[in-house]
PDB file of C-alpha atoms in Angstrom:
ATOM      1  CA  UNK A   1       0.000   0.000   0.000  1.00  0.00           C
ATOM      2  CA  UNK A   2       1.424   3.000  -1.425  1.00  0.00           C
ATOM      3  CA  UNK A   3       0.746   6.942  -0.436  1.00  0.00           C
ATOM      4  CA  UNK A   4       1.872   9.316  -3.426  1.00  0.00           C
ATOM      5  CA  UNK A   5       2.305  12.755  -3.488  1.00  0.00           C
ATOM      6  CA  UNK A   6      -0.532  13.629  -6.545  1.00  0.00           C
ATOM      7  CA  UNK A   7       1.621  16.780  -7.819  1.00  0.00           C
ATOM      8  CA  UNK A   8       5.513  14.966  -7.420  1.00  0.00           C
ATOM      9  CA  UNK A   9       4.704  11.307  -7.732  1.00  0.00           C
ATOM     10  CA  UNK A  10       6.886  10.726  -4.789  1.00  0.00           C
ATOM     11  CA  UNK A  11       6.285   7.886  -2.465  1.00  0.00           C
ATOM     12  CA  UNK A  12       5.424   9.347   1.114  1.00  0.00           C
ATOM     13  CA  UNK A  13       4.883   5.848   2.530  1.00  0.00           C
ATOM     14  CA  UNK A  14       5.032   2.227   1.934  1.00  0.00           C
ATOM     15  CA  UNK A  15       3.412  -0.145   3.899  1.00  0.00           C
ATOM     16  CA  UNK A  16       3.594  -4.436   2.731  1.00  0.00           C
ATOM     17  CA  UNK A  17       0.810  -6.611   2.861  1.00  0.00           C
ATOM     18  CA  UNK A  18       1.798  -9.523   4.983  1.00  0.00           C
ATOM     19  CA  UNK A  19       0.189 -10.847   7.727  1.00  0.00           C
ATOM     20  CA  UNK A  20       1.847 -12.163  10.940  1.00  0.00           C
ATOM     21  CA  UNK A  21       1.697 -15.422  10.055  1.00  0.00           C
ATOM     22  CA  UNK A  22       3.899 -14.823   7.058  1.00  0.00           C
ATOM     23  CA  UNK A  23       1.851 -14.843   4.167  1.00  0.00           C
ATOM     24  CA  UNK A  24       1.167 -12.270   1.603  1.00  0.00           C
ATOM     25  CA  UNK A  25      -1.092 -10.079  -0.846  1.00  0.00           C
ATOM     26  CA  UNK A  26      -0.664 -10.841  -4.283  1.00  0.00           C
ATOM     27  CA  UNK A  27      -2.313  -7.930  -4.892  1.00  0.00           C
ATOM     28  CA  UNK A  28      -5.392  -5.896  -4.195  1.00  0.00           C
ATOM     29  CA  UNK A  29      -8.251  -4.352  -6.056  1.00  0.00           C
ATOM     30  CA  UNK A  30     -10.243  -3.440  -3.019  1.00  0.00           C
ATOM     31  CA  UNK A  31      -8.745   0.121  -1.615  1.00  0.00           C
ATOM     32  CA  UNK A  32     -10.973   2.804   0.158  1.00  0.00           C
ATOM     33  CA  UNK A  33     -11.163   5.489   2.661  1.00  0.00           C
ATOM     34  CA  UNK A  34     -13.995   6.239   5.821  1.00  0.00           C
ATOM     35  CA  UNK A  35     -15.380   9.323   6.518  1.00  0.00           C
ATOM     36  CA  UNK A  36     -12.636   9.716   9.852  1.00  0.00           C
ATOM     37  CA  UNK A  37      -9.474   9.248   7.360  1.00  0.00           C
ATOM     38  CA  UNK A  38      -8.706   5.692   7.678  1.00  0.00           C
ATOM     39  CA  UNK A  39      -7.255   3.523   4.805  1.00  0.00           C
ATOM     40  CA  UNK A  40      -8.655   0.046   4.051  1.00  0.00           C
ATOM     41  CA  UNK A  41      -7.698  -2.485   1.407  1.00  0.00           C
ATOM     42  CA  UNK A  42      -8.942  -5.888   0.242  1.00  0.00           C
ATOM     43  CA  UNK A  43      -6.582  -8.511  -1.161  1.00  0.00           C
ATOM     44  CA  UNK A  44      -6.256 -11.331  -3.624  1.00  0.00           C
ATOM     45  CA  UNK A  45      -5.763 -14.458  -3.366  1.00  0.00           C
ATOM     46  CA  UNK A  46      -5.495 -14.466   0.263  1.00  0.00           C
ATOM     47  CA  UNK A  47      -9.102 -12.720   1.008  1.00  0.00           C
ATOM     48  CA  UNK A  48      -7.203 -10.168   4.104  1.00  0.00           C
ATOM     49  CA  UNK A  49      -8.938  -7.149   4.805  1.00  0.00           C
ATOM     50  CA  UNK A  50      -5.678  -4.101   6.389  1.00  0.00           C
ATOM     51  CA  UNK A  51      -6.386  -0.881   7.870  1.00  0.00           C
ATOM     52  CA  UNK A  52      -4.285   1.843   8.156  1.00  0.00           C
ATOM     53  CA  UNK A  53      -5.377   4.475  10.763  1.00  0.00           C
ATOM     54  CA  UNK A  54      -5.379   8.099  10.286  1.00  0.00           C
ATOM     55  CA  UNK A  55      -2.110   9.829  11.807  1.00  0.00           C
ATOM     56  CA  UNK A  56       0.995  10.238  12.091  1.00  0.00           C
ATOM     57  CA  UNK A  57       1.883   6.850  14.042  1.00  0.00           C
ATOM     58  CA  UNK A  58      -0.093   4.787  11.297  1.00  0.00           C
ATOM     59  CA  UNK A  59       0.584   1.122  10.845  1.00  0.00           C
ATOM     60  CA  UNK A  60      -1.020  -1.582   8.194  1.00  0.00           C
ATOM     61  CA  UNK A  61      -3.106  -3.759  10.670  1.00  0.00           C
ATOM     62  CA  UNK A  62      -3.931  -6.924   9.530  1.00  0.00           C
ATOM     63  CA  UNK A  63      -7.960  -7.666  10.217  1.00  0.00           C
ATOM     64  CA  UNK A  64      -7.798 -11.179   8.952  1.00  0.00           C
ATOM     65  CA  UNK A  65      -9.085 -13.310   6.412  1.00  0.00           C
ATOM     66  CA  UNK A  66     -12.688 -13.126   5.463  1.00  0.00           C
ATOM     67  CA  UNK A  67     -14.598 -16.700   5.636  1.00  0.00           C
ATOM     68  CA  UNK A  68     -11.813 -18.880   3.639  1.00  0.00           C
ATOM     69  CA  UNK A  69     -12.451 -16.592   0.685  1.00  0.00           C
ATOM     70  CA  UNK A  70      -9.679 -15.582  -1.829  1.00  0.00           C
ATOM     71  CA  UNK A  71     -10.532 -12.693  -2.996  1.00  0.00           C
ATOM     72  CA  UNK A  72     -11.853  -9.443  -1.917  1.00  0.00           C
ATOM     73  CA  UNK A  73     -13.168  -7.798  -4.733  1.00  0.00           C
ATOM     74  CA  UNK A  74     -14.122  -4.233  -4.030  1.00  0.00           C
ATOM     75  CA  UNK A  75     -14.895  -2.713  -1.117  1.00  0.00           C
ATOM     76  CA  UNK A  76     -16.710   0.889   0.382  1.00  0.00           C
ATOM     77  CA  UNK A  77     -17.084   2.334   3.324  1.00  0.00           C
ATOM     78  CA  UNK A  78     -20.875   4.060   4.815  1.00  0.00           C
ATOM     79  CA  UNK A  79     -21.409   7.346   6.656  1.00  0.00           C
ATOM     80  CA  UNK A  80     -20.231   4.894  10.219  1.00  0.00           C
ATOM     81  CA  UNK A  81     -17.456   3.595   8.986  1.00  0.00           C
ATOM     82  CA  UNK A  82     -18.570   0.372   8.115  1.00  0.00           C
ATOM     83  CA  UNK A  83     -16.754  -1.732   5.598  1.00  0.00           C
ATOM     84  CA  UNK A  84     -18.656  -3.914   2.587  1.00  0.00           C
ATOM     85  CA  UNK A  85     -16.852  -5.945   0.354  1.00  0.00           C
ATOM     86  CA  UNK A  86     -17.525  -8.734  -2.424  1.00  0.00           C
ATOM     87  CA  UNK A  87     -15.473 -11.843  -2.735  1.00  0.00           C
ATOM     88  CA  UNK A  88     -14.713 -14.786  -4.598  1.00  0.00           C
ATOM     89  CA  UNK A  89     -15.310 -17.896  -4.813  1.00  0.00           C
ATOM     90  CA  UNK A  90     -17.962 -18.004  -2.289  1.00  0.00           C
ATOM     91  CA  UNK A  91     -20.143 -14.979  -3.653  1.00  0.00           C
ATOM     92  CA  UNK A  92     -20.657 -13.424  -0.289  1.00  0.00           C
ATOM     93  CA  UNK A  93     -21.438  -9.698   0.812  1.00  0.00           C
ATOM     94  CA  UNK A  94     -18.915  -8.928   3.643  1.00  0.00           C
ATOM     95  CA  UNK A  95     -19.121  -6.406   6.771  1.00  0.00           C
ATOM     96  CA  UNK A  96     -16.660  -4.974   8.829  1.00  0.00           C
ATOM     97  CA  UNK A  97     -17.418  -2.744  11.450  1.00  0.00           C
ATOM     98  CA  UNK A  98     -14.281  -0.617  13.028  1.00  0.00           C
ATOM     99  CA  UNK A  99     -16.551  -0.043  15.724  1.00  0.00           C
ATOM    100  CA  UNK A 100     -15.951  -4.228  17.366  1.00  0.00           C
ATOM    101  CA  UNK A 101     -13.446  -4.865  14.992  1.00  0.00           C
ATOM    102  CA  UNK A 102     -15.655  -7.893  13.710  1.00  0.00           C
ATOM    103  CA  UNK A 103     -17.108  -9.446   9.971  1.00  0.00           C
ATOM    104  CA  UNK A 104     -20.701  -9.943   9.147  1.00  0.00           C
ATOM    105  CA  UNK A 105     -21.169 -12.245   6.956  1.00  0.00           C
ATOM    106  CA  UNK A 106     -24.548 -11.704   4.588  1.00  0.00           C
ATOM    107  CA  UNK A 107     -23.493 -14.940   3.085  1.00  0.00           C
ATOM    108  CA  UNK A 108     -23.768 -16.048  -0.495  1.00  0.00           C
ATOM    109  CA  UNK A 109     -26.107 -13.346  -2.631  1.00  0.00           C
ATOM    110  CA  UNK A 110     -27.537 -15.886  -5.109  1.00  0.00           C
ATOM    111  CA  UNK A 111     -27.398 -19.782  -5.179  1.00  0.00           C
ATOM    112  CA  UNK A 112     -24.095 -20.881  -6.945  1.00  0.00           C
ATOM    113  CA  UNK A 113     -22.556 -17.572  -7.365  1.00  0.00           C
ATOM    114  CA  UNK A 114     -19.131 -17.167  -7.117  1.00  0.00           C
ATOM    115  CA  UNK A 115     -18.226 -13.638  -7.957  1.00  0.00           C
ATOM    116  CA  UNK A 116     -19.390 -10.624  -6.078  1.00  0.00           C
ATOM    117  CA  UNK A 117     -17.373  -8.278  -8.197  1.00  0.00           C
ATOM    118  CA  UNK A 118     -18.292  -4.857  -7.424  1.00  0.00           C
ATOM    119  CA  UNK A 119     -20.377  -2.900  -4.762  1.00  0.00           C
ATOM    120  CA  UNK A 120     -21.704   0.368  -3.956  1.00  0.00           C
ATOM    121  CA  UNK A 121     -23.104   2.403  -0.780  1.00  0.00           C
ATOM    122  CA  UNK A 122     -26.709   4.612  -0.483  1.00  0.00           C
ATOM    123  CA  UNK A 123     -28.642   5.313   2.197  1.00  0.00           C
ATOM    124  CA  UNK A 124     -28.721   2.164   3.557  1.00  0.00           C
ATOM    125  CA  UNK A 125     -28.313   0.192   1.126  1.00  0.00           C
ATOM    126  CA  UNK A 126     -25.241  -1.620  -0.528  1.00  0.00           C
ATOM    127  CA  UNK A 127     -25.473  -2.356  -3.749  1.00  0.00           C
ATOM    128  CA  UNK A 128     -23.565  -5.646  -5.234  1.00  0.00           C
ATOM    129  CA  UNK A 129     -22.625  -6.041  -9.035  1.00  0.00           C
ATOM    130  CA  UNK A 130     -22.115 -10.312  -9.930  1.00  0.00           C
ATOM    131  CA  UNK A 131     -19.860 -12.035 -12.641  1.00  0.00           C
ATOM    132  CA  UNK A 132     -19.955 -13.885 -14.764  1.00  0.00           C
ATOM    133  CA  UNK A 133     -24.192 -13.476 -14.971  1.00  0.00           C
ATOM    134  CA  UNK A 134     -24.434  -9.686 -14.720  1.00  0.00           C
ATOM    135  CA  UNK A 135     -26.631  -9.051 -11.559  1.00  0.00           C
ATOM    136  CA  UNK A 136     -26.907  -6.398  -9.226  1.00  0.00           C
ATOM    137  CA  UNK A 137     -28.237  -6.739  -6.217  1.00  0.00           C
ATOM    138  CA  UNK A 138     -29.783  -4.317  -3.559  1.00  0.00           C
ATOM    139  CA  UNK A 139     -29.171  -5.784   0.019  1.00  0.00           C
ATOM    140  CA  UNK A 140     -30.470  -4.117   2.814  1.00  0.00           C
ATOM    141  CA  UNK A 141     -27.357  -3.267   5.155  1.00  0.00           C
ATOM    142  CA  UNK A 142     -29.192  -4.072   8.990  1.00  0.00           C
ATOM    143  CA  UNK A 143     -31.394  -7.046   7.568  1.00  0.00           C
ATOM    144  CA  UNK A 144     -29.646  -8.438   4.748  1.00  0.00           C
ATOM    145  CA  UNK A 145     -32.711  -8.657   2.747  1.00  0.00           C
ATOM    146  CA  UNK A 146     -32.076  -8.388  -1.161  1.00  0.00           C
ATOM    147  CA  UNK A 147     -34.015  -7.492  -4.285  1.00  0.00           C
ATOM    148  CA  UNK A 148     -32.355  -7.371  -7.529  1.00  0.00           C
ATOM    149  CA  UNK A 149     -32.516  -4.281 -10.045  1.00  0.00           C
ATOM    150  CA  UNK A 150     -33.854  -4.551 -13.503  1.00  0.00           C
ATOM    151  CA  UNK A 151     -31.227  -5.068 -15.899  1.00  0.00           C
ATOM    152  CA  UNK A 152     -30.144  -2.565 -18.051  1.00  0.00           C
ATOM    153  CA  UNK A 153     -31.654  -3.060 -21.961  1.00  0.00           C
ATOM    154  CA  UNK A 154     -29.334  -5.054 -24.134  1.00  0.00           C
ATOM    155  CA  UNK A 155     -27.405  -6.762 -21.085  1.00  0.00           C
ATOM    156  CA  UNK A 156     -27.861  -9.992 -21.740  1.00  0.00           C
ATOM    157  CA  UNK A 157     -28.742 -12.679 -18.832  1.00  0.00           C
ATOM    158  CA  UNK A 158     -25.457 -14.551 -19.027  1.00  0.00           C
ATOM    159  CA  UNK A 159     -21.774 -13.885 -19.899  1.00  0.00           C
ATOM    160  CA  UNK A 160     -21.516 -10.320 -18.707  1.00  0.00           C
ATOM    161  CA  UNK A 161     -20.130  -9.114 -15.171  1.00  0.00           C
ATOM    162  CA  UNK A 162     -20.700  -5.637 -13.523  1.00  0.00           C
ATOM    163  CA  UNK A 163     -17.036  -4.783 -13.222  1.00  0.00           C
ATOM    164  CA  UNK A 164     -17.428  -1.522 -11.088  1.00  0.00           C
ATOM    165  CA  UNK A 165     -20.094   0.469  -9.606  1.00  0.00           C
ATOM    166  CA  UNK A 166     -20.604   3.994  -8.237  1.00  0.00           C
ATOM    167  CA  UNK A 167     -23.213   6.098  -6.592  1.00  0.00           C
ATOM    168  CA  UNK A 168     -23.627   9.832  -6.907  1.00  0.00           C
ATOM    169  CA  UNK A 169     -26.618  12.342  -6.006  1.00  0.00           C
ATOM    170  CA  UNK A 170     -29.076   9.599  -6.546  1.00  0.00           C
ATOM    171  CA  UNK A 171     -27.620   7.968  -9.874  1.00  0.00           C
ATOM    172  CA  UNK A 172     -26.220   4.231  -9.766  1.00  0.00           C
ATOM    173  CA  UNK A 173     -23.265   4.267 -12.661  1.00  0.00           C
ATOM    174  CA  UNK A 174     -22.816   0.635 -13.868  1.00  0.00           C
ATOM    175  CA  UNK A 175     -20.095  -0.626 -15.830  1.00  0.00           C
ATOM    176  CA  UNK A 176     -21.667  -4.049 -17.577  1.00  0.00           C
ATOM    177  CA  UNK A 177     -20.042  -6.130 -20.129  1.00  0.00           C
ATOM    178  CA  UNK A 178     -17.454  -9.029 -21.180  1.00  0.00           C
ATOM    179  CA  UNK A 179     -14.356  -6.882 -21.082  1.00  0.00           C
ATOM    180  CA  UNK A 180     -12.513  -5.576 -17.609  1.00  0.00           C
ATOM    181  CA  UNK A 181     -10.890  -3.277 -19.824  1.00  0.00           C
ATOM    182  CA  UNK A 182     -13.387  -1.586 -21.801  1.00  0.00           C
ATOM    183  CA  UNK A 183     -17.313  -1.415 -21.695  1.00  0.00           C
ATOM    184  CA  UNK A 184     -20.531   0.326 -21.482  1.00  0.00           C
ATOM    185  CA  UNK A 185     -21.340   2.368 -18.183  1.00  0.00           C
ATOM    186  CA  UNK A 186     -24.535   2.103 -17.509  1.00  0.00           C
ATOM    187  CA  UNK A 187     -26.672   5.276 -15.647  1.00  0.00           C
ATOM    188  CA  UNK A 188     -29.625   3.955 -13.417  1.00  0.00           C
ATOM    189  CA  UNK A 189     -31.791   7.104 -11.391  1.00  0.00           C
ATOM    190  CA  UNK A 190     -32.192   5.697  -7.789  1.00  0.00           C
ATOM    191  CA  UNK A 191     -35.786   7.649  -7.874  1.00  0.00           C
ATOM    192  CA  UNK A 192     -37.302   6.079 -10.138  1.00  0.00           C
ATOM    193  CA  UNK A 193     -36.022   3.134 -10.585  1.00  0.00           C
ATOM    194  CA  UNK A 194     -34.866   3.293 -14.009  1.00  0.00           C
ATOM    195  CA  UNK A 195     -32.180   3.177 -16.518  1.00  0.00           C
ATOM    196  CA  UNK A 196     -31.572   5.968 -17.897  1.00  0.00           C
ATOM    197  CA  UNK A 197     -28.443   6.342 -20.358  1.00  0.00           C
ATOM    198  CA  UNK A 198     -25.085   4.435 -21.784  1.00  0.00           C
ATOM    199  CA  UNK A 199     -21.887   5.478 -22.504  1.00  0.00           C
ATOM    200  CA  UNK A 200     -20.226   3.305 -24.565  1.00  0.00           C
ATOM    201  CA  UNK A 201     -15.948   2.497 -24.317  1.00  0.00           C
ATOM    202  CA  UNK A 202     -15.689   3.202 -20.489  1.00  0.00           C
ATOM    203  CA  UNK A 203     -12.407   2.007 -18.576  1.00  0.00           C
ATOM    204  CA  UNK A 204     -12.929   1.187 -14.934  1.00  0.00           C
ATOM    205  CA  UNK A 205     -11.965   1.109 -12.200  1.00  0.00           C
ATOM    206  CA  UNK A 206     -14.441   3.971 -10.734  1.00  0.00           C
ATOM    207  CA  UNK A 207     -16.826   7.352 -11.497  1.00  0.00           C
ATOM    208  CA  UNK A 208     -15.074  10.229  -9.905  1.00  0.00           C
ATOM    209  CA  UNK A 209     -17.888  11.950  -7.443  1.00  0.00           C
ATOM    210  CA  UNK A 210     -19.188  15.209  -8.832  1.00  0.00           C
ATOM    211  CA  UNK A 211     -17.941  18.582  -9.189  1.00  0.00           C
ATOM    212  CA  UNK A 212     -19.808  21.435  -7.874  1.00  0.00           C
ATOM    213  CA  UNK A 213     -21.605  21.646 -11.099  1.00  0.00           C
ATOM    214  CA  UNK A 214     -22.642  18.081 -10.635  1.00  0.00           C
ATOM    215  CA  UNK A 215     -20.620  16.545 -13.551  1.00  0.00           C
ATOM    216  CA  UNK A 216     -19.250  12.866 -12.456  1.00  0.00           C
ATOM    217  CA  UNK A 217     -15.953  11.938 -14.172  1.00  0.00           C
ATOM    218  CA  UNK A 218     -14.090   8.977 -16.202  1.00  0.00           C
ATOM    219  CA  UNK A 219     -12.675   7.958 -18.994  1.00  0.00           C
ATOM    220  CA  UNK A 220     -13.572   6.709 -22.312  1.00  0.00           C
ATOM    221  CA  UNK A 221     -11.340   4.528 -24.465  1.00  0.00           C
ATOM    222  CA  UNK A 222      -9.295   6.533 -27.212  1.00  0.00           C
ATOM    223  CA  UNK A 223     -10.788   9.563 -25.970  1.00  0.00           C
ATOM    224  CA  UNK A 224      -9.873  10.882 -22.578  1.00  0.00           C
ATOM    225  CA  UNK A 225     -10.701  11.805 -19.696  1.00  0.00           C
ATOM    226  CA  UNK A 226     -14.286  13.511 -19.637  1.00  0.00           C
ATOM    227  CA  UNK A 227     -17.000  14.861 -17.810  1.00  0.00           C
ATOM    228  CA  UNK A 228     -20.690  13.572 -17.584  1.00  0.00           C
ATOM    229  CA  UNK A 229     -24.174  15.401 -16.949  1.00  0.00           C
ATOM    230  CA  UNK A 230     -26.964  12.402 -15.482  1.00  0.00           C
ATOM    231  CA  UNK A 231     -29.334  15.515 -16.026  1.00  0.00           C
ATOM    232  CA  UNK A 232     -28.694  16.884 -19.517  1.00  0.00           C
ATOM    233  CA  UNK A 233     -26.018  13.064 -20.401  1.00  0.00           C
ATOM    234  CA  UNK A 234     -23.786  16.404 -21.653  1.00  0.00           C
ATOM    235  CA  UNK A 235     -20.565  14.308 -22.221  1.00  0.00           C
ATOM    236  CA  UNK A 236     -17.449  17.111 -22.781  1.00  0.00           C
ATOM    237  CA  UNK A 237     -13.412  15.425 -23.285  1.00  0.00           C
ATOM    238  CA  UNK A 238     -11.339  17.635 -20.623  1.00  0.00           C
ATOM    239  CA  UNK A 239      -7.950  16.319 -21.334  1.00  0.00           C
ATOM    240  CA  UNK A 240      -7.946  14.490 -24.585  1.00  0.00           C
ATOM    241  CA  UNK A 241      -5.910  11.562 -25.616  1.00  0.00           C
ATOM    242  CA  UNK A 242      -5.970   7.753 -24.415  1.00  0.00           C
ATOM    243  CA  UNK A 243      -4.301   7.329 -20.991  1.00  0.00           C
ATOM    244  CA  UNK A 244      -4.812   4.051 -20.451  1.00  0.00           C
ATOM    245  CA  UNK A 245      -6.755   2.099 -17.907  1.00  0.00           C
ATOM    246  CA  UNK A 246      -8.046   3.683 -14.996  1.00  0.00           C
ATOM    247  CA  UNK A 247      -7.372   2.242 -11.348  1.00  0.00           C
ATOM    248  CA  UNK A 248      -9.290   4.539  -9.729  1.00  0.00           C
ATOM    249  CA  UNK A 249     -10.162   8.510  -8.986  1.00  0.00           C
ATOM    250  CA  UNK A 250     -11.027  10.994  -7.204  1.00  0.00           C
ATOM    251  CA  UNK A 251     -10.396  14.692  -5.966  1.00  0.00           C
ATOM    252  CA  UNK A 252      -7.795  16.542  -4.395  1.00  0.00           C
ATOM    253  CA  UNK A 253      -6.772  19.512  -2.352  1.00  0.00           C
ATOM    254  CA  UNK A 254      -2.976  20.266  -3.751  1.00  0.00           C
ATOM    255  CA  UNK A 255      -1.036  22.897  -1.540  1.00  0.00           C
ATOM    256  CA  UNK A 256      -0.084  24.851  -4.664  1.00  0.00           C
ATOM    257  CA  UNK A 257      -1.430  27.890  -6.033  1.00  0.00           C
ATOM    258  CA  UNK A 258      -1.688  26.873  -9.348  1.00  0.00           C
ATOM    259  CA  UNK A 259      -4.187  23.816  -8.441  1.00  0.00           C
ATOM    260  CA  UNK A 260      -6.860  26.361  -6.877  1.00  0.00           C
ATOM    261  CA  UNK A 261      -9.807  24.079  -5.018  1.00  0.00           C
ATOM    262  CA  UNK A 262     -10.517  20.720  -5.934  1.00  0.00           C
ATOM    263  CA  UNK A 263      -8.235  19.205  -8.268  1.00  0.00           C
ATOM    264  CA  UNK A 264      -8.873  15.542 -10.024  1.00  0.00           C
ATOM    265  CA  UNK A 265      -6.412  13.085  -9.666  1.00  0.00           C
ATOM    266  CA  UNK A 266      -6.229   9.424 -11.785  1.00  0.00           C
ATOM    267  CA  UNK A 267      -4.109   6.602 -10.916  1.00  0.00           C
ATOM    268  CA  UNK A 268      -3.466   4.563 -14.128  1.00  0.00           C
ATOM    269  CA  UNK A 269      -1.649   1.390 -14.845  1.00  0.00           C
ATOM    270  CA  UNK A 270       1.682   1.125 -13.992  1.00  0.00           C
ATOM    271  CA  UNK A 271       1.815   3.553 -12.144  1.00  0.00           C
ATOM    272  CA  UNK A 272       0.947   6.537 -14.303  1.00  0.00           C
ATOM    273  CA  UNK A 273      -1.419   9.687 -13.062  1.00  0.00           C
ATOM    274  CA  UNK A 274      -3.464  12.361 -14.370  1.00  0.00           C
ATOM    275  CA  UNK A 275      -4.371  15.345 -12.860  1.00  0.00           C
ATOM    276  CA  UNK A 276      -6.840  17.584 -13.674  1.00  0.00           C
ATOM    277  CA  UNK A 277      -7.964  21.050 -12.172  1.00  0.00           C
ATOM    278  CA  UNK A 278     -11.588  22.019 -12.773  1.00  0.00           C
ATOM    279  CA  UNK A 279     -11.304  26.173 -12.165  1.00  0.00           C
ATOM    280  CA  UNK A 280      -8.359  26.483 -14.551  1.00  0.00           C
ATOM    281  CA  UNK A 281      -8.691  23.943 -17.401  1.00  0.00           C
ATOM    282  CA  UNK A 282      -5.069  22.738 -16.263  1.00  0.00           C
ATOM    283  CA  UNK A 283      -4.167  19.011 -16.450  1.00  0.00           C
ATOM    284  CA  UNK A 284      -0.466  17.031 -16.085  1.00  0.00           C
ATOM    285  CA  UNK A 285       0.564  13.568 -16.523  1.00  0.00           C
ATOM    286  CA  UNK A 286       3.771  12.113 -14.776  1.00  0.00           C
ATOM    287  CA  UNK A 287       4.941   8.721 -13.809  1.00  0.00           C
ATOM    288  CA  UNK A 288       5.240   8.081 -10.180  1.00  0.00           C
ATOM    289  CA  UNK A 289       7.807   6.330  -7.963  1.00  0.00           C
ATOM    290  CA  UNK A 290       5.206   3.625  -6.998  1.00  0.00           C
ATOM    291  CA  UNK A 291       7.343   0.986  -6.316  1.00  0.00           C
ATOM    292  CA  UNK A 292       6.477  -2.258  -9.103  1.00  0.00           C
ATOM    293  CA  UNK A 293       6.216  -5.463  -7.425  1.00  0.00           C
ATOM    294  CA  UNK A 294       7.822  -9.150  -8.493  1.00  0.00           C
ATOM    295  CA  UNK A 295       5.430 -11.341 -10.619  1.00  0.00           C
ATOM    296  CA  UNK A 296       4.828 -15.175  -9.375  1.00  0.00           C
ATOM    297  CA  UNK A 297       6.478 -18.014 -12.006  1.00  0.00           C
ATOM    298  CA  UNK A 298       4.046 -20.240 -12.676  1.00  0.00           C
ATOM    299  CA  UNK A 299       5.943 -23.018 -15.019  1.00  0.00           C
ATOM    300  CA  UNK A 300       9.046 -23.619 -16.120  1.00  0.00           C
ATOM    301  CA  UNK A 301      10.380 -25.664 -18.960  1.00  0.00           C
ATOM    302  CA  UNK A 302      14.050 -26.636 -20.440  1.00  0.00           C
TER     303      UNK A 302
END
């Protein structure tokens, strides 16, 4: 787990994923902050969930392994704290509360399911995308009761996965299809219970929250970064070009006068970033120091 300075790239801290017992993270997908400041991540193929407190004595604490699972898909945190996450292979919904330091465990979401892949938080209610049948799944947080959303038209019953999900002032954003990579983001109003656009060639991993004009964020394949209206589905490029895959986004406050207010920041594969600054139209992409990590050998041959 690895904190970067958005303007520099520098590394400010590095922190492994290993538990006591001596295993490790192969990796994670799962990374997300509360509302007090504290870090959480999800790993693969050991199913750990680590916090990181806020401060300046912080140390990766190692919460354990979540119900024999190996994966821990995605995970977001409430207005308490709380954590939910999906996993693999089992198909469960997952709770942690910081509160007892303790899982829930809303068990498997459908019969047979292996792949919770993606979830998002509203008012109560956590929201859990499936693979490799794209489902998505409303579960009531304090009773674990379910109901599933209509899917989207087009999205066929089988094959598809909802790869990443996002919610913001009352829209569910979607991303359905075959590819991680690339595919359609789906636009669902909360309200009324309906779908209500696509938007074609959309790289995950996440919809940045919206701007004070209430334009969400993310990118589209061979096109850039851009900004999204649910209201008017106004879709304007802000930096053009094709950065590559998105693993995740959000906003910034950079101590520099030349990033006034809120200023978008994009980590990308391999440790690429994109900023973006709203008020002036400026935008910069640099490599950071993130630190790569050694691949596992899985055959040899003479």
């Amino acid at each position: 787990l690895q904190a970067i300075d958005p303007l520099t790239g520098a590394v400010l801290a590095n922190h492994e994923l290993s538990s006591p017992a001596g295993g490790y993270a192969e990796g994670a997908y799962a990374v997300t902050a509360t509302p007090n400041g504290d870090i959480y991540v999800g790993t693969y193929y050991d199913a750990h969930l680590y916090r990181l407190r806020q401060g300046p004595d912080a140390h990766l604490e190692d919460l354990g392994q979540f119900a024999g699972e190996r994966y821990i898909w995605r995970i977001v945190s409430d207005e308490q704290g709380r954590i939910y996450g999906g996993t693999y292979p089992g198909g469960k919904l997952l709770q942690f509360d910081p509160a007892t330091d303790t899982y829930r465990d809303y068990g498997q979401l459908l019969p047979g399911l292996q792949y919770v892949r993606s979830v998002a938080w509203h008012d109560g209610t956590v929201y859990a995308g499936t693979q490799p049948n794209a489902n998505i799944l409303a579960v009531d947080a304090e009773s674990g009761a379910s109901t599933a959303l209509p899917l989207p038209p087009g999205v066929p019953a089988t094959g598809w996965a909802v790869h990443d999900m996002n919610v913001h002032d009352g829209y569910l954003y979607a991303r359905i299809g075959r590819s991680i990579s690339t595919s359609t983001l789906y636009v669902y109003q909360l309200a009324t219970g309906t779908w209500v656009d696509s938007v074609a060639s959309v790289v995950g991993l996440d919809v940045a929250a919206p701007d004070e004009q209430g334009r969400v964020y993310f990118t589209i394949a061979n096109r850039g970064l851009v900004s999204y209206s649910p209201t008017t589905r106004e879709i304007v490029t802000v930096v053009a070009g094709n950065p590559g895959n998105s693993r995740g986004i959000g906003w910034a406050r950079i101590d520099d006068p030349a990033w006034p207010g809120r200023t978008l920041v994009q980590a990308l594969m391999r440790g690429g970033m994109l900023l973006y600054n709203p008020t002036t139209g400026r935008s910069l992409s640099l490599q950071s120091e993130a630190r790569g990590e050694p691949i596992g050998i899985w055959s040899l041959s003479a």
